[in-house]
PDB file of C-alpha atoms in Angstrom:
ATOM      1  CA  MET A 351     -19.503  40.953  62.390  1.00  0.00           C
ATOM      2  CA  LYS A 352     -20.217  44.003  64.517  1.00  0.00           C
ATOM      3  CA  GLU A 353     -21.954  46.462  62.190  1.00  0.00           C
ATOM      4  CA  ILE A 354     -23.816  45.728  59.001  1.00  0.00           C
ATOM      5  CA  PHE A 355     -24.480  48.297  56.326  1.00  0.00           C
ATOM      6  CA  ASN A 356     -27.435  47.301  54.189  1.00  0.00           C
ATOM      7  CA  VAL A 357     -26.427  47.280  50.540  1.00  0.00           C
ATOM      8  CA  GLY A 358     -29.710  45.941  49.155  1.00  0.00           C
ATOM      9  CA  GLU A 359     -32.936  47.742  49.955  1.00  0.00           C
ATOM     10  CA  THR A 360     -32.117  50.906  51.833  1.00  0.00           C
ATOM     11  CA  ILE A 361     -33.692  51.333  55.250  1.00  0.00           C
ATOM     12  CA  LEU A 362     -34.534  54.969  55.877  1.00  0.00           C
ATOM     13  CA  LEU A 363     -35.347  57.078  58.916  1.00  0.00           C
ATOM     14  CA  ASP A 364     -36.812  60.458  57.999  1.00  0.00           C
ATOM     15  CA  GLY A 365     -35.274  60.062  54.546  1.00  0.00           C
ATOM     16  CA  THR A 366     -31.808  59.311  55.926  1.00  0.00           C
ATOM     17  CA  PRO A 367     -30.238  55.850  55.522  1.00  0.00           C
ATOM     18  CA  LEU A 368     -29.785  53.702  58.627  1.00  0.00           C
ATOM     19  CA  ALA A 369     -26.833  51.479  59.429  1.00  0.00           C
ATOM     20  CA  LEU A 370     -27.546  48.084  60.975  1.00  0.00           C
ATOM     21  CA  VAL A 371     -26.217  46.507  64.157  1.00  0.00           C
ATOM     22  CA  THR A 372     -26.750  43.089  65.737  1.00  0.00           C
ATOM     23  CA  ARG A 373     -27.160  42.333  69.441  1.00  0.00           C
ATOM     24  CA  ASP A 374     -23.580  41.012  69.396  1.00  0.00           C
ATOM     25  CA  GLY A 375     -22.502  44.326  67.876  1.00  0.00           C
ATOM     26  CA  VAL A 376     -24.131  46.220  70.739  1.00  0.00           C
ATOM     27  CA  LYS A 377     -22.416  43.892  73.235  1.00  0.00           C
ATOM     28  CA  ALA A 378     -19.096  44.676  71.524  1.00  0.00           C
ATOM     29  CA  TRP A 379     -19.777  48.417  71.898  1.00  0.00           C
ATOM     30  CA  ILE A 380     -20.345  47.875  75.615  1.00  0.00           C
ATOM     31  CA  GLU A 381     -17.175  45.781  75.942  1.00  0.00           C
ATOM     32  CA  ASP A 382     -15.200  48.432  74.017  1.00  0.00           C
ATOM     33  CA  GLY A 383     -16.610  51.234  76.181  1.00  0.00           C
ATOM     34  CA  ILE A 384     -18.385  52.924  73.271  1.00  0.00           C
ATOM     35  CA  GLN A 385     -21.050  55.252  74.629  1.00  0.00           C
ATOM     36  CA  HIS A 386     -24.433  54.835  72.989  1.00  0.00           C
ATOM     37  CA  SER A 387     -28.133  55.334  73.543  1.00  0.00           C
ATOM     38  CA  PHE A 388     -31.247  53.683  72.174  1.00  0.00           C
ATOM     39  CA  ARG A 389     -34.869  54.489  71.499  1.00  0.00           C
ATOM     40  CA  TYR A 390     -37.863  52.891  69.858  1.00  0.00           C
ATOM     41  CA  ASP A 391     -39.959  54.178  66.997  1.00  0.00           C
ATOM     42  CA  ARG A 392     -43.090  52.780  65.391  1.00  0.00           C
ATOM     43  CA  VAL A 393     -43.027  51.304  61.917  1.00  0.00           C
ATOM     44  CA  ARG A 394     -45.366  49.208  59.841  1.00  0.00           C
ATOM     45  CA  ASP A 395     -44.354  45.548  59.645  1.00  0.00           C
ATOM     46  CA  PRO A 396     -44.030  44.817  55.921  1.00  0.00           C
ATOM     47  CA  LEU A 397     -45.148  41.199  56.442  1.00  0.00           C
ATOM     48  CA  SER A 398     -48.232  41.674  58.630  1.00  0.00           C
ATOM     49  CA  GLY A 399     -49.078  45.334  57.968  1.00  0.00           C
ATOM     50  CA  GLN A 400     -49.365  45.868  61.749  1.00  0.00           C
ATOM     51  CA  MET A 401     -47.687  48.744  63.587  1.00  0.00           C
ATOM     52  CA  LYS A 402     -44.696  47.546  65.604  1.00  0.00           C
ATOM     53  CA  TYR A 403     -41.621  48.975  67.296  1.00  0.00           C
ATOM     54  CA  ARG A 404     -38.031  48.870  66.119  1.00  0.00           C
ATOM     55  CA  CYS A 405     -35.005  49.692  68.244  1.00  0.00           C
ATOM     56  CA  LEU A 406     -32.617  52.395  67.057  1.00  0.00           C
ATOM     57  CA  TYR A 407     -29.150  52.870  68.541  1.00  0.00           C
ATOM     58  CA  GLU A 408     -26.990  55.951  68.327  1.00  0.00           C
ATOM     59  CA  LYS A 409     -23.281  55.938  69.089  1.00  0.00           C
ATOM     60  CA  ASN A 410     -21.969  59.105  70.698  1.00  0.00           C
ATOM     61  CA  GLY A 411     -20.086  61.126  68.104  1.00  0.00           C
ATOM     62  CA  SER A 412     -21.821  59.476  65.130  1.00  0.00           C
ATOM     63  CA  ASP A 413     -24.674  61.061  63.245  1.00  0.00           C
ATOM     64  CA  MET A 414     -25.917  57.787  61.719  1.00  0.00           C
ATOM     65  CA  PRO A 415     -28.496  55.767  63.675  1.00  0.00           C
ATOM     66  CA  PHE A 416     -28.292  51.972  63.716  1.00  0.00           C
ATOM     67  CA  ALA A 417     -31.347  49.707  63.463  1.00  0.00           C
ATOM     68  CA  LEU A 418     -31.210  46.521  65.553  1.00  0.00           C
ATOM     69  CA  VAL A 419     -31.181  43.465  63.288  1.00  0.00           C
ATOM     70  CA  GLY A 420     -30.935  39.715  63.713  1.00  0.00           C
ATOM     71  CA  ASP A 421     -27.734  37.777  63.237  1.00  0.00           C
ATOM     72  CA  PRO A 422     -26.998  37.495  59.503  1.00  0.00           C
ATOM     73  CA  ASP A 423     -25.962  33.856  60.028  1.00  0.00           C
ATOM     74  CA  SER A 424     -29.332  32.927  61.573  1.00  0.00           C
ATOM     75  CA  GLU A 425     -32.269  31.448  59.697  1.00  0.00           C
ATOM     76  CA  GLU A 426     -34.040  34.834  59.598  1.00  0.00           C
ATOM     77  CA  GLY A 427     -30.894  36.695  58.548  1.00  0.00           C
ATOM     78  CA  ALA A 428     -30.173  40.356  59.165  1.00  0.00           C
ATOM     79  CA  ARG A 429     -33.816  41.460  59.249  1.00  0.00           C
ATOM     80  CA  VAL A 430     -34.813  44.400  61.400  1.00  0.00           C
ATOM     81  CA  ILE A 431     -36.087  43.071  64.734  1.00  0.00           C
ATOM     82  CA  LEU A 432     -39.636  44.270  65.376  1.00  0.00           C
ATOM     83  CA  PHE A 433     -41.385  44.214  68.745  1.00  0.00           C
ATOM     84  CA  ASP A 434     -45.144  44.041  69.311  1.00  0.00           C
ATOM     85  CA  GLN A 435     -44.715  46.251  72.405  1.00  0.00           C
ATOM     86  CA  LYS A 436     -41.922  48.432  73.688  1.00  0.00           C
ATOM     87  CA  PRO A 437     -39.742  46.221  75.887  1.00  0.00           C
ATOM     88  CA  ASP A 438     -39.463  47.274  79.513  1.00  0.00           C
ATOM     89  CA  PRO A 439     -36.338  49.350  80.227  1.00  0.00           C
TER      90      PRO A 439
END
């Protein structure tokens, strides 16, 4: 599964829905030569209430950003991956 579109609770960015992508999905973009960029924004972790960072990807030519999520087949499922600090580039 390369891209996941959340059909339950909608994840929004500035009022616009986000699509979801796994790390394997990003690897597939790279293998397929799909140009993309990424950035981090701060969000409140719904479990801890702490401010954390999430990674957003944008494919060139697409106007929908993708939030990085875990593998849907993992124990945690396709939850948005949150970082305590911005990872080093």
